Every structure is written in C-alpha cells, then in structure tokens.
CSV table of C-alpha atoms in Angstrom, one decimal:
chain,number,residue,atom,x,y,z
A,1,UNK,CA,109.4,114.5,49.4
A,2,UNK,CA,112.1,116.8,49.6
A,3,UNK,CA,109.8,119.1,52.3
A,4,UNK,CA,109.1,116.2,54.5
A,5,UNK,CA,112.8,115.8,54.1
A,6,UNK,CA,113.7,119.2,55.1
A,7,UNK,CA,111.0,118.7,58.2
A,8,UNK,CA,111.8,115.4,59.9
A,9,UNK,CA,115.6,116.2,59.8
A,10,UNK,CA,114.8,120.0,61.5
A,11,UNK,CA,112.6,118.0,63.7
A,12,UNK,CA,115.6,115.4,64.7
A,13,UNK,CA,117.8,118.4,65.2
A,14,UNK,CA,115.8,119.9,67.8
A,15,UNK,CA,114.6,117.1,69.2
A,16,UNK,CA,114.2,116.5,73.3
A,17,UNK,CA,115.5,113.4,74.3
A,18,UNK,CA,111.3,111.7,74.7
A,19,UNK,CA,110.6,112.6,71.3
A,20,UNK,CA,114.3,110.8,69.7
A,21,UNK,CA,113.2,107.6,72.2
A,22,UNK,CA,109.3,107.9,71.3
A,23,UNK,CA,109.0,108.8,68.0
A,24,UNK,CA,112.1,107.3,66.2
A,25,UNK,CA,113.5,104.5,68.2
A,26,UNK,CA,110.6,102.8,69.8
A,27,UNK,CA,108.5,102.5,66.8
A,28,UNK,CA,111.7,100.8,65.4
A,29,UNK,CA,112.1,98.6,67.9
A,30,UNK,CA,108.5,97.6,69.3
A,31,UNK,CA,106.4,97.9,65.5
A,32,UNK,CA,109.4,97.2,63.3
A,33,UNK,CA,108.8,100.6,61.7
A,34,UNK,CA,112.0,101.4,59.0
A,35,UNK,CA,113.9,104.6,60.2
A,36,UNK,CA,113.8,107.3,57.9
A,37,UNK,CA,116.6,108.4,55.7
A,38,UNK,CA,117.9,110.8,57.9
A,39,UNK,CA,119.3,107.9,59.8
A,40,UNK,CA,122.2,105.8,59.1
A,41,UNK,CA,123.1,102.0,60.0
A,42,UNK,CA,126.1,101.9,61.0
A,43,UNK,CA,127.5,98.8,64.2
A,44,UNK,CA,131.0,100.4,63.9
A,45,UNK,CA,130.0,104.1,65.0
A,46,UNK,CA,132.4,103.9,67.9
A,47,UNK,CA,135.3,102.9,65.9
A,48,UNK,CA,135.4,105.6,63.3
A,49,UNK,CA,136.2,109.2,63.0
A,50,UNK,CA,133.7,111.9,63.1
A,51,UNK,CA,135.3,115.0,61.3
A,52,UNK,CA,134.4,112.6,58.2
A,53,UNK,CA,130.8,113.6,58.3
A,54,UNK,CA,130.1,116.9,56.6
A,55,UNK,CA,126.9,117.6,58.8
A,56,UNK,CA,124.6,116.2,62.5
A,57,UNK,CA,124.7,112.8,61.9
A,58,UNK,CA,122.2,110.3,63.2
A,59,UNK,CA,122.8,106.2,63.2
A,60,UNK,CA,121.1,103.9,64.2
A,61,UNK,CA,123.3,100.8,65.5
A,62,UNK,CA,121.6,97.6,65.0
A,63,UNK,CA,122.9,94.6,66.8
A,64,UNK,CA,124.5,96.8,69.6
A,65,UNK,CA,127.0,94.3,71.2
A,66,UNK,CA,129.9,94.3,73.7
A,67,UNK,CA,132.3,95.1,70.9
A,68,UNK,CA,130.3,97.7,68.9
A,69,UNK,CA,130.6,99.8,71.9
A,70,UNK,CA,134.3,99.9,72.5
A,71,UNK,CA,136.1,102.6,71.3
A,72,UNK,CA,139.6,102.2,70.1
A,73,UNK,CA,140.8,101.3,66.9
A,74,UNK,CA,140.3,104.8,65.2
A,75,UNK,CA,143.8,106.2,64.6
A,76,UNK,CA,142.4,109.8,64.6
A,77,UNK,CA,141.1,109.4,67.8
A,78,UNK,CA,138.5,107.6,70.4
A,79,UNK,CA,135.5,108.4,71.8
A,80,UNK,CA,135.3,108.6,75.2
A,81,UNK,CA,132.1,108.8,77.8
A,82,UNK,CA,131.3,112.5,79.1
A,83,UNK,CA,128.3,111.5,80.9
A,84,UNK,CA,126.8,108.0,82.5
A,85,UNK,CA,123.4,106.9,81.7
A,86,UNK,CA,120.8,109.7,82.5
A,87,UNK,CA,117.1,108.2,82.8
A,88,UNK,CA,114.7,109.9,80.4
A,89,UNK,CA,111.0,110.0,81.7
A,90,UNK,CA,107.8,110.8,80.4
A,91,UNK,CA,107.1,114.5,80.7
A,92,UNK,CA,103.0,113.6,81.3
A,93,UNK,CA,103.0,110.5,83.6
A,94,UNK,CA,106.6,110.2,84.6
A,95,UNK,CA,107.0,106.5,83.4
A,96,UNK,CA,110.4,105.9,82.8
A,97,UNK,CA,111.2,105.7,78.8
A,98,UNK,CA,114.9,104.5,78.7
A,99,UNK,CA,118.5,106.2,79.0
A,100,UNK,CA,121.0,108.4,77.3
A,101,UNK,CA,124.8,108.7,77.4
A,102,UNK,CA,126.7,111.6,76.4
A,103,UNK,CA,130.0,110.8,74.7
A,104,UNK,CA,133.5,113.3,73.3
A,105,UNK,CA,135.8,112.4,70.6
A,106,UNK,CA,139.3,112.9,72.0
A,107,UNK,CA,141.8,113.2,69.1
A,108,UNK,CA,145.6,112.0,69.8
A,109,UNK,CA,146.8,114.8,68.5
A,110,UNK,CA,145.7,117.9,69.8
A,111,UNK,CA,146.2,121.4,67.7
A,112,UNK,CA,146.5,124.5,69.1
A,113,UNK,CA,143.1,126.6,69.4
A,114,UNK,CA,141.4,130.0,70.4
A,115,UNK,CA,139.6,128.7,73.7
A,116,UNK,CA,136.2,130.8,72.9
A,117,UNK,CA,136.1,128.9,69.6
A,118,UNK,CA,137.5,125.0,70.3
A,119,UNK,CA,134.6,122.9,69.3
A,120,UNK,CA,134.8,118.4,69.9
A,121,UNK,CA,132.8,116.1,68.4
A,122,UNK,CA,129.9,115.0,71.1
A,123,UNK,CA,127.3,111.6,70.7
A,124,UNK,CA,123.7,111.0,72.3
A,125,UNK,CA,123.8,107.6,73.4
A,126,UNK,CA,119.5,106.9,73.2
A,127,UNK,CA,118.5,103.3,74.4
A,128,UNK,CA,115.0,102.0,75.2
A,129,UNK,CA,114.2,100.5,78.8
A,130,UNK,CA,113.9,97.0,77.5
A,131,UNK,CA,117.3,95.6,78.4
A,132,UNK,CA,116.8,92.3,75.8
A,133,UNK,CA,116.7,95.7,73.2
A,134,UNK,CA,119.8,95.8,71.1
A,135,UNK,CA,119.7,98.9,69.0
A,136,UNK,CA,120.3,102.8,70.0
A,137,UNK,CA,120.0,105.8,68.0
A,138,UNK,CA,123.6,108.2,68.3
A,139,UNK,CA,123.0,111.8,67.7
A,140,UNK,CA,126.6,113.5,66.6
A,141,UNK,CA,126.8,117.1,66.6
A,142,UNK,CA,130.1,119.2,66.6
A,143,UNK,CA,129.6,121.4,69.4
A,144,UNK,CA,131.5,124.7,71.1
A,145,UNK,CA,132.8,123.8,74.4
A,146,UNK,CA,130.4,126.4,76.0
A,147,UNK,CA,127.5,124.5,74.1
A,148,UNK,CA,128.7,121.0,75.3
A,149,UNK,CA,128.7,123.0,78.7
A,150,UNK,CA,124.9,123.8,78.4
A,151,UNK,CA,124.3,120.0,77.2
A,152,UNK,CA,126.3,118.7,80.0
A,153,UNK,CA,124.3,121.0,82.5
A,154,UNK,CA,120.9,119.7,81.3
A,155,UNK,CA,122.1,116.2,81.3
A,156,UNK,CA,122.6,116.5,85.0
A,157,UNK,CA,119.0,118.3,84.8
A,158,UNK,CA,115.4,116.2,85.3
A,159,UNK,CA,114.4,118.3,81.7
A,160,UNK,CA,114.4,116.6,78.1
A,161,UNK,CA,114.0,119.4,76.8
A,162,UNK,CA,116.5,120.1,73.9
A,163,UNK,CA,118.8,123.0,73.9
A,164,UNK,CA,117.3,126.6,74.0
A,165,UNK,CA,117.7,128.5,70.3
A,166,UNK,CA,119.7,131.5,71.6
A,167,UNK,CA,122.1,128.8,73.7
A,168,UNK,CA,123.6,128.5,69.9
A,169,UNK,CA,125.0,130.7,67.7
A,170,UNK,CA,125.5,129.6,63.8
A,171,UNK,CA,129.0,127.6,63.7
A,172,UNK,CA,129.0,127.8,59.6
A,173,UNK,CA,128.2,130.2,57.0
A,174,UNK,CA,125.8,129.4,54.0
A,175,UNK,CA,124.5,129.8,50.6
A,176,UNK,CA,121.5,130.7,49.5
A,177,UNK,CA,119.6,127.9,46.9
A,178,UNK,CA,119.4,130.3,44.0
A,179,UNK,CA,122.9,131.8,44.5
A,180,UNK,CA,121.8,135.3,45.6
A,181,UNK,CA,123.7,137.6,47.8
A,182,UNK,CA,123.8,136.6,51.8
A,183,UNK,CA,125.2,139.9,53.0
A,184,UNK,CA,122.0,140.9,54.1
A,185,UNK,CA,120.8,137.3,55.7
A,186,UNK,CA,124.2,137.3,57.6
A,187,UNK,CA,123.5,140.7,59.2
A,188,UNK,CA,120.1,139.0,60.6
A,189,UNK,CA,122.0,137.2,62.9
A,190,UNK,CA,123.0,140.3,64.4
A,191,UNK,CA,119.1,141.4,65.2
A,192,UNK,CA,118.1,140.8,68.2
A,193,UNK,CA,120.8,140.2,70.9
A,194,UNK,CA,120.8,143.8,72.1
A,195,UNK,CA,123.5,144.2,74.4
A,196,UNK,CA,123.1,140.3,75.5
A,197,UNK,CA,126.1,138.4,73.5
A,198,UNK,CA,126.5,134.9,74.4
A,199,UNK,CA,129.3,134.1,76.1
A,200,UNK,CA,131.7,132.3,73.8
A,201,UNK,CA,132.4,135.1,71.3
A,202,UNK,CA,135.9,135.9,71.1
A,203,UNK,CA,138.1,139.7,70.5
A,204,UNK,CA,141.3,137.7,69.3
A,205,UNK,CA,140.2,136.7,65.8
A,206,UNK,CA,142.1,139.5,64.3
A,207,UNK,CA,145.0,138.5,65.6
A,208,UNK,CA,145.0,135.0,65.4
A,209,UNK,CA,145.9,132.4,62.5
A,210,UNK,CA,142.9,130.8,61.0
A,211,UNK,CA,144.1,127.4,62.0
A,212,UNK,CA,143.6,128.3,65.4
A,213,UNK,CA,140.2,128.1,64.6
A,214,UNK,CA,139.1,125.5,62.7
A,215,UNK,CA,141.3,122.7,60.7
A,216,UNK,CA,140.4,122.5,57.2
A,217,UNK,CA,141.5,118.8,56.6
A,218,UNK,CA,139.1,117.8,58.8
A,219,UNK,CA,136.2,119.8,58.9
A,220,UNK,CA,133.4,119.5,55.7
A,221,UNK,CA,131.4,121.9,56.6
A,222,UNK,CA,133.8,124.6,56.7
A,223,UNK,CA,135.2,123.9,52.9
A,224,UNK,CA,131.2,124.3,51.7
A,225,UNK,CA,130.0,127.5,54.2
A,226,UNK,CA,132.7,129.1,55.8
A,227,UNK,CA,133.3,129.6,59.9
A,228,UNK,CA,131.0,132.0,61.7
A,229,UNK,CA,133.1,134.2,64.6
A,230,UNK,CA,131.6,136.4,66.8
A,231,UNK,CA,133.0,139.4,68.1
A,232,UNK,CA,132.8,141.9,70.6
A,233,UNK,CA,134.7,144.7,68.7
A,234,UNK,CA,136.2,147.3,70.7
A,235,UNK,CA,139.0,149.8,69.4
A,236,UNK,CA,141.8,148.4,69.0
A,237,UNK,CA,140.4,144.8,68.4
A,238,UNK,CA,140.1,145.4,64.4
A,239,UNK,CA,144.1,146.4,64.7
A,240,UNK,CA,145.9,143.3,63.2
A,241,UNK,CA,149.2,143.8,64.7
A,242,UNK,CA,150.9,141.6,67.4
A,243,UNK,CA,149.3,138.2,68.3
A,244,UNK,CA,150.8,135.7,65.4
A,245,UNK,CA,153.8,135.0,64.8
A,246,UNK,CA,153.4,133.7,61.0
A,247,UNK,CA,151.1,136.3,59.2
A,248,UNK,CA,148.6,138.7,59.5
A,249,UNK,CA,145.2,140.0,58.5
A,250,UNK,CA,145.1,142.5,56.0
A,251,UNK,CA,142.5,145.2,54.7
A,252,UNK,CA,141.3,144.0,51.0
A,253,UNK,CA,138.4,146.1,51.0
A,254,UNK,CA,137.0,149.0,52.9
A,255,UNK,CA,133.3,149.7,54.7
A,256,UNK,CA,130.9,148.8,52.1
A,257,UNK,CA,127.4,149.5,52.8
A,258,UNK,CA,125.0,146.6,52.6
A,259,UNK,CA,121.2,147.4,51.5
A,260,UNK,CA,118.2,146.1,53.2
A,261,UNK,CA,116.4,143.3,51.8
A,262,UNK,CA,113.9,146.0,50.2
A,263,UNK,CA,116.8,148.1,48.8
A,264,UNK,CA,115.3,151.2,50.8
A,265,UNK,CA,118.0,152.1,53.3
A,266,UNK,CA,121.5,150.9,54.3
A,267,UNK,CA,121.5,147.9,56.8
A,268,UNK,CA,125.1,147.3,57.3
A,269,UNK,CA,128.4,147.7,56.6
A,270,UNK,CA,130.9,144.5,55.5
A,271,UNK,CA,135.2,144.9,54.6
A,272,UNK,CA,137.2,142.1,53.7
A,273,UNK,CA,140.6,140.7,55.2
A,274,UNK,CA,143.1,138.4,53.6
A,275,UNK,CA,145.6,136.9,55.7
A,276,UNK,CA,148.8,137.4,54.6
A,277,UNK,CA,150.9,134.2,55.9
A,278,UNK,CA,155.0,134.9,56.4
A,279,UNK,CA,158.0,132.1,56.4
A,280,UNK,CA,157.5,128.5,54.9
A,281,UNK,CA,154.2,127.9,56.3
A,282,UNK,CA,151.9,125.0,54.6
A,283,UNK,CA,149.4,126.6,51.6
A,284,UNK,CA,146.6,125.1,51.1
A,285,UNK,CA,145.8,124.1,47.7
A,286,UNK,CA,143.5,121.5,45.5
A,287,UNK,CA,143.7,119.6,42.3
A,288,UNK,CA,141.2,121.3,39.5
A,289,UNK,CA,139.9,118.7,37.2
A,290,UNK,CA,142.9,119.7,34.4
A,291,UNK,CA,145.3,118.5,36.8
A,292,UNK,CA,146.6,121.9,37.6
A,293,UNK,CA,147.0,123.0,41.4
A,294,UNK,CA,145.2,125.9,42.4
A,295,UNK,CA,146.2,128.1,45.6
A,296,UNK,CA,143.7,128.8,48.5
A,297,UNK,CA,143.6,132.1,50.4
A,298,UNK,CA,142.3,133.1,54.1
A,299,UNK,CA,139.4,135.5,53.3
A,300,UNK,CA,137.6,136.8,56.3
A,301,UNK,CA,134.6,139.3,55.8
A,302,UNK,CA,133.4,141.3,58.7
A,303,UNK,CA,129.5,142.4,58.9
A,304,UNK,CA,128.0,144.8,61.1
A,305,UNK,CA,124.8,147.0,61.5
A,306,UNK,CA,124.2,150.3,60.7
A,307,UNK,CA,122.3,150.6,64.0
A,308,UNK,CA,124.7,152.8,66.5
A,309,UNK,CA,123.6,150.6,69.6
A,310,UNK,CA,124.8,147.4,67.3
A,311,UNK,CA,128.2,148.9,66.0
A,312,UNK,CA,130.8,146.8,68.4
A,313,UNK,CA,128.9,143.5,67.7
A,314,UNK,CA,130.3,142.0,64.9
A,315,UNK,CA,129.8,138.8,62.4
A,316,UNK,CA,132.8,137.5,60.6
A,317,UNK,CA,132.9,134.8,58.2
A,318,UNK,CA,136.4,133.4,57.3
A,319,UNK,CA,136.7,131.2,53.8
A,320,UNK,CA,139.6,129.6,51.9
A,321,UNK,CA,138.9,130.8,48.3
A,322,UNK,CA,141.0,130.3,45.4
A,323,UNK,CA,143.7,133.3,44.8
C-alpha cells in the first residue's frame, strides 16, 4: 500500500497535463471512479492560503461554481490568473481533451528577497471539455520564479509534456528513513552538471540574512528539511563581510572531509556557518512540551566535491536548529 502510495504521488508529480486530464480526472468524472488519496476535496481552494500546505498539493474541487472560483477573502493573500485557458490535446490523434489555467498567489504583504531564490505559490487549473462538467483537479506547487518562467513558456507551447528533470533543482533538504547520515546523498546533487549550472543559483547567500530567503512562519517544508541554495562560489563569495546590515555568517566548523558511500576515498568536503544576528532583531523560538521556550539558530552547511573541476559549485543547506 504504502509503494503504490509512493508511486501514484511521483507519478502526479511529474505528470504532463494529458495524463492529469486522462488518467485522474476523466475517470472521475465520466466512470465515477474515487480519486486516490493523494487528492483532496476541497470547493474553497481559491479562498485559502497556500503556505499552509507542507508539500505539492492536489484537490479536486467538486461542484466548481461561480463563487468557488473567486479569489478574495484570504487575508494572506489571493490568487490571481497567470495564464488563460490553454487547450490540451491528445498527443496520438490530436482530439482536443480539455483546458488548463495557470494561477500565482499574490501575498499583500510583500517581504524582501534574494531575486535568484524568490519562489510564489502557482495552481494548474485542469478541466475536461464537457462544459455541463463541474469539477477540476488544481495542482499547487511552490515554484522559483525561473521555474514558473519555464512553466509559463510551455504553457504558451503546443507540448504537455511536464517540466524537464534538470529544469529543477531540489528547493528542500531531507532526511533519510532510517536516520543515517545525508552528507554524502547531498553531494550527489552536485554529479553531473559539469560546468552547466542552472541559471537561478545565486553568489549572495553569504552575505545575505536567511529571511531573505525563505520565511519560516510560513513555509512547512523548510522547518522539516531545510532550504537548498546553490552557488557559484568564486573567491571572495565565501567572505561574509558587507551585504547585511543585522548579522553575519560565521565559521562554526572548518573543511571536513566527507567519505564516499563505500568509505573508500574522500567525496567532499562540508563547514558549517551560524549566523550571528546583531541589534534587537526577532529570535525565533518554540514551545517544548515542558512549557519551556527553546531558541533557534541559523545553521547553514556548505557541501562541495573533492573533484577539482567541481570545486566552485557549491550545495548549501541552511536549518533553524535549536541552540
């Protein structure tokens, strides 16, 4: 259960747009089939806010009317359409399958953010041809702007294909089931670009505040995995110096070498930074189940290859962990 879990959900993540309308919401619709777990009822979709949701969401709203499809009433924010109605057609006979809308969440308050690294909340609109039809299936990803870009680009495209792998880079760190070590696994992310780097990776992180990068009130994913950054590093981007006016990244640890997965040779290197914030600036903290507050620290840790050719291209990681 849990495989076919894992599988249909991988499958909904990658999915073009003819699969989404073929495989998920016209049996739905047309047999009465029950939409797997994975997929969430929800009429009022429009109305809420997105940086609740702690991972890609997919709903299905049943009884799509007038009203479910406006888009005020969230005080966070509103979602707003990107992109009309595309038409999605059959890739083998060309029949015409139905339509997709691409929609952003604008939030009323903006923040402050590295322009590499600013990521919005985007929706698939997916309905079926039949205009008596009242249900569609909203896929909600949070996306870099280059990425929504790329989705932008192909929406304007004849393709339903979805998204190329190397388009995306990993947004959030992770942990590994049995709680092993993930220095290794982060370093084969690095594998395999070569001197190709996608174009949103950013030289500034050192020198930026954390909050410039992602908000931890409101982003769920980050509290549980950490924030991915990619950097070009050159010499004087690991100097922390200048660029923030209310703290900066310190050395905690020095080069430590990394094994390979076998233990044979050394694959990488990782140091660790702690930002050190100055003035009265919030701290971020949490209640512990005695009732005591506990403090929260910026942690970044920096991975890179062994390989010479790989040494300026660089994977950091930045947590809030406990002091």
């Amino acid at each position: 259960m849990a495989t076919e879990y894992l599988r249909i959900r991988k499958e909904l993540v990658g999915a073009g747009d003819e699969l989404i309308l073929l495989r998920y919401l016209k049996p739905m619709i047309d047999e009465g089939a029950s939409w797997p777990q994975h997929i969430a009822e929800d009429a009022d979709v429009y109305n809420k806010n997105p940086s609740k949701l702690s991972k890609t969401a997919f709903v299905i709203v049943k009884t799509r009317t007038e009203a479910s499809g406006k888009t005020d009433g969230c005080e966070y924010g509103s979602w707003r359409i990107m992109a009309r109605d595309k038409l999605i057609k059959s890739e083998e006979t060309g029949k015409l399958l139905g339509f997709k809308k691409i929609l952003k969440f604008c939030v009323k308050k903006k923040t402050t953010c590295g322009s590499e690294y600013k990521r919005s909340w985007v929706m698939e609109e997916y309905r079926l041809l039949n205009s008596k039809q009242d249900h569609v299936i909203c896929k909600i990803r949070l996306l870099f702007h280059t990425e929504i870009g790329f989705l932008l680009a192909k929406h304007l495209s004849y393709s339903s294909d979805p998204l190329p792998a190397t388009r995306s880079l990993p947004a959030y760190g992770y942990r590994l089931p049995n709680g092993g070590e993930v220095d290794a696994s982060y370093l084969l992310h690095l594998i395999g670009y070569g001197n190709e780097w996608p174009s949103y990776v950013t030289n500034d992180v050192y020198r930026m505040h954390p909050t410039a990068l992602v908000d931890p009130h409101q982003d769920q994913l980050f509290l549980r995995f950490g924030l991915c950054i990619f950097v070009n590093r050159t010499e004087g981007c690991g100097y922390t110096d200048g660029g923030c006016d209310s703290g900066r990244w310190r050395i905690m640890e020095g080069d430590k070498p990394i094994s390979s997965i076998r233990g044979e040779s050394t694959f990488g290197y990782k140091r660790v930074f702690k930002f050190c914030q100055e003035g009265d600036k919030p701290k971020y903290r949490y209640i512990d189940p005695n009732g005591e507050s506990v403090f929260l620290t910026w942690i970044m840790v920096e991975y890179r290859l062994a390989q010479e050719v790989m040494k300026d291209k660089v994977l950091c990681v930045i947590k809030l962990l406990p002091r």
